[in-house]
Amino acid sequence: MPRLGLFVEVLAARSLPGSLDLISNLLETLNRVLQSATATQADVNYIEQLLMSAIENSASKVVEIPNLSPSVIRLEILVELIRVSDNPQTFHQALLLMANLTRLAPDSVLHNVMPVFTFMGSNVFHRDDTYSFKVVQQTVDSIVPVMVASLKRAHTEPLDLYVGSKDFLRVFTDAANHIPRHRRTNFFAHLTDVLGSEDFLPPVSMLLVEKVANRVARRDSGDSEIQASFSLPTAVLQHNSTSVQIRALTTLLHESKRLADRILHPDTVQPTFLEVSSEEASNTALTTILRRRSQALILFVGYALKPAAPGSTASKEELSRLVGALISLATLQVGKNPERKVDEICQAARACLNKALSIMAASDFINGVLSMIESGDELVQGGALDLLSERLSQIADKTRLAVVPIIAKITVVIRGLFTPEANEPLTRSAYKALRSIALTMCPGEESCLTEALPLILGSIKGRTNATAAFAALAPLPTKIGPRIIPHFREIIAETVATIREGTSVSEDAYSVFHGLLISIPTFWGSSEITQIITLYVDHCTSTSNSPSQAMSSLAKALAKRAPPNILIPALVDLWASFTASHRMERYIAYFDVLARTLRSAARPAILEHLRSLFKVFLESFDLAQASGSEGEAKAILAFQELVVKLNEAAFRPLFRRLYDWAFASDTDDNAKKITFCHIYIALLDFFKGLMNPYMSFLLAPFVETLNAYSTGASDDQSLWDGIVETLTKSLSCDDGAFWRDDKLRQMASPLVQQIAVCVKSTVDSRSRSSIQDCLVALVENVTDDMLLKSINLEVLMHTRADDARLRLLALTCSEKLWKVHGGKLLGFAAETTTFIAECSEDENDMVVRESFKLKDAVESVAGNINGL
């Protein structure tokens, strides 16, 4: 051994020729030294290092690279040296020599590459010195490209390449924790550069994520520990351009989808990169491992996505493929079998999708949607359309205007999805997207949306996805305006028919009517208006409760926006059909629409159709008794809306005709008079004193009718109530312009005589309160003392009647008059005292008690009356 050492020293000191035979023999000599057990370890290490220097010296002189078989240059000798040496300088030198010999014997390196890097992982990576790290880098630079070239020759498909390189790459990723923390990122960044980021960044990232999959799957998505776990693969990924990152992340998502498919369809044989080993499957359920790895890959993608740096952006196609992959994961069909559930994967994909969209430029997002819906994959198409419908409204106006050409293309593709073969979920998603486009429509999109109308109407007509179709149709009338006119009649007819069927009618069906009334009100004809009115009336008839909010809103919109010159004649023409049915609900609904119409219509339109309208009202008042109080109230309310729009010149002839209808007819019809009183009361409530001049028509018939009640010739309670209430309201709202003493004198005595009428057995007890209120209103307007005296005395004279009930009511009326108008009646305290004294001695206790109440009322004004 000493002689060999001397010889090797001489060789190392000289410049050797580039000879493969020399290299081969020197390696053989090195092998024998390794086998020698006689020399000391120090001598052996020294000789080994000198021999490796001589081999390096000779190898550096070889210029032409021969085609050698792996056995010519026996690199396994260096591998053995690396394995058994415990001298850092020796195995560093051996690694560098092997790296240099790779040029001469690449095939031999391939046979020995795994042991080399396995040794590096366990013995070199953990060394935290610059020289060791440099040795590792040089070894990687020389040997890895040979391995990569070999793998690419053997595997042409990406997934095959990943699977074929898995064991080789795992040598590095398994040793990641052995590399000093501050050197890990640089090492793996350098490794992926040498491997080729385009081909090997995805598998390296997946292996790094796999190492922490179990840990991150148990954490909440916002946990800081997840971010720390992903720090290494994230840093390695971000070492590359944005385009490479997006492609790599898309590849990770494809692997996640393959793992999820393995959970959902375990019988399907599909290769995956992160295959579960039998040892792992023996400790944990296979589906659990697959779920965790799939979820971890998605979580990593979510953490790794960052806004692109200026000047470094991914193409639209790359972004669309990324979003498409996320949609595929987010829309996985979740099974009922708990062992096959992938809810966590879908949830993680949706969160990741939101993150991706939040950092993506709006124009890139729209382009991505176009690419995805052109893909032909129904799940991806549906997910992309759902995203579009959710996010299109969030795009800024300026950007929205810039993507009009792309939106037009998307609309064309959407139209192509409305086929009988398309599945229902995809069609619904298409309609949602179309609605979103319509709601945010920009100039230039009108034509493509108009062309979608026949397809939408086809769905409505066939009742397939009618709810979704109405949702898409609802915004179109106000957006495309007159372009909808060719389809106007068909839209009305189909919408009315759908609502009549009443099966899951959405609010959007009513919104279609609203939109048409807003956008093209002048194109509404009598036929269309009649359909809507009939629909409303039939709806009110079929529902025992009040009409729905949507239907009421429709009636209001029709009355407000439809042309009154068309709407009023249509209502008049419909009246005959409604009277024929004799149904109160139809009667009420009709006048509800008529009232709304008259309230919204302009005065000229009402005046133009005044004659026909008044004819309808007269006929309705004839039917008022049959339709009940609610029907009469609705008709009166509508009539009140008519009167509001009339001036004095137009209303007076109308009122005269109404008076003649009630009081001047050949037959004495109390029902008409009652209805007239109700009409007049409603007008008094609304117009107050403005209606009092028309009382001049009513004084004589009212006096005559009241006298008839006093003599017993009439006993109709409803008519009596109507007359008394009319007089009370008229007297209460008078400002002194109509009810002067001459007119009050005509009415005073007949009214006072009604006290006797109120105690008859056929009269409702409520009438007693009515006559009191009327007398109070009467006295309020009287200014003549003689008339006041007459009224007071005539009321008190009833206290001398034989009927105790009449005496009691007379005292009650007098008490109320004194309480309210004691100041006016003060001069008549003495004569009132006489009647009080008489009643205080009455045989009826109730009359006595009431007389004391009257005495208190008088004394509250006149003081003590005992001496009067």
PDB file of N, CA, C and O in Angstrom, residues 536 539-540 543-549 551-552 630:
ATOM      1  N   TYR A 536    -106.877  39.183 -13.820  1.00  0.00           N
ATOM      2  CA  TYR A 536    -106.944  39.732 -12.467  1.00  0.00           C
ATOM      3  C   TYR A 536    -108.286  39.402 -11.808  1.00  0.00           C
ATOM      4  O   TYR A 536    -108.333  38.955 -10.651  1.00  0.00           O
ATOM      5  N   HIS A 539    -108.524  35.767 -10.988  1.00  0.00           N
ATOM      6  CA  HIS A 539    -107.666  35.460  -9.831  1.00  0.00           C
ATOM      7  C   HIS A 539    -108.376  35.842  -8.533  1.00  0.00           C
ATOM      8  O   HIS A 539    -108.388  35.064  -7.566  1.00  0.00           O
ATOM      9  N   CYS A 540    -108.972  37.029  -8.501  1.00  0.00           N
ATOM     10  CA  CYS A 540    -109.670  37.475  -7.294  1.00  0.00           C
ATOM     11  C   CYS A 540    -110.874  36.583  -6.997  1.00  0.00           C
ATOM     12  O   CYS A 540    -111.222  36.355  -5.837  1.00  0.00           O
ATOM     13  N   THR A 543    -109.582  33.147  -5.439  1.00  0.00           N
ATOM     14  CA  THR A 543    -108.965  33.189  -4.102  1.00  0.00           C
ATOM     15  C   THR A 543    -109.935  33.813  -3.119  1.00  0.00           C
ATOM     16  O   THR A 543    -110.457  34.903  -3.348  1.00  0.00           O
ATOM     17  N   SER A 544    -110.161  33.120  -2.033  1.00  0.00           N
ATOM     18  CA  SER A 544    -111.090  33.632  -1.030  1.00  0.00           C
ATOM     19  C   SER A 544    -110.530  34.855  -0.320  1.00  0.00           C
ATOM     20  O   SER A 544    -111.267  35.720   0.139  1.00  0.00           O
ATOM     21  N   ASN A 545    -109.192  34.918  -0.234  1.00  0.00           N
ATOM     22  CA  ASN A 545    -108.551  36.067   0.410  1.00  0.00           C
ATOM     23  C   ASN A 545    -108.346  37.176  -0.599  1.00  0.00           C
ATOM     24  O   ASN A 545    -108.753  37.092  -1.760  1.00  0.00           O
ATOM     25  N   SER A 546    -107.694  38.222  -0.174  1.00  0.00           N
ATOM     26  CA  SER A 546    -107.398  39.334  -1.074  1.00  0.00           C
ATOM     27  C   SER A 546    -106.395  38.882  -2.123  1.00  0.00           C
ATOM     28  O   SER A 546    -105.677  37.896  -1.920  1.00  0.00           O
ATOM     29  N   PRO A 547    -106.328  39.586  -3.270  1.00  0.00           N
ATOM     30  CA  PRO A 547    -105.390  39.173  -4.325  1.00  0.00           C
ATOM     31  C   PRO A 547    -103.953  39.196  -3.839  1.00  0.00           C
ATOM     32  O   PRO A 547    -103.607  39.926  -2.907  1.00  0.00           O
ATOM     33  N   SER A 548    -103.119  38.398  -4.483  1.00  0.00           N
ATOM     34  CA  SER A 548    -101.717  38.325  -4.100  1.00  0.00           C
ATOM     35  C   SER A 548    -101.028  39.657  -4.351  1.00  0.00           C
ATOM     36  O   SER A 548    -101.511  40.499  -5.133  1.00  0.00           O
ATOM     37  N   GLN A 549     -99.893  39.829  -3.715  1.00  0.00           N
ATOM     38  CA  GLN A 549     -99.127  41.060  -3.873  1.00  0.00           C
ATOM     39  C   GLN A 549     -98.738  41.281  -5.326  1.00  0.00           C
ATOM     40  O   GLN A 549     -98.816  42.397  -5.852  1.00  0.00           O
ATOM     41  N   MET A 551    -100.243  40.139  -8.044  1.00  0.00           N
ATOM     42  CA  MET A 551    -101.398  40.458  -8.873  1.00  0.00           C
ATOM     43  C   MET A 551    -101.887  41.886  -8.619  1.00  0.00           C
ATOM     44  O   MET A 551    -102.275  42.597  -9.554  1.00  0.00           O
ATOM     45  N   SER A 552    -101.864  42.320  -7.377  1.00  0.00           N
ATOM     46  CA  SER A 552    -102.245  43.697  -7.065  1.00  0.00           C
ATOM     47  C   SER A 552    -101.297  44.688  -7.718  1.00  0.00           C
ATOM     48  O   SER A 552    -101.711  45.721  -8.249  1.00  0.00           O
ATOM     49  N   GLU A 630    -119.899  45.178   0.485  1.00  0.00           N
ATOM     50  CA  GLU A 630    -118.531  45.322   0.002  1.00  0.00           C
ATOM     51  C   GLU A 630    -118.513  45.682  -1.476  1.00  0.00           C
ATOM     52  O   GLU A 630    -117.730  46.520  -1.909  1.00  0.00           O
TER      53      GLU A 630
END
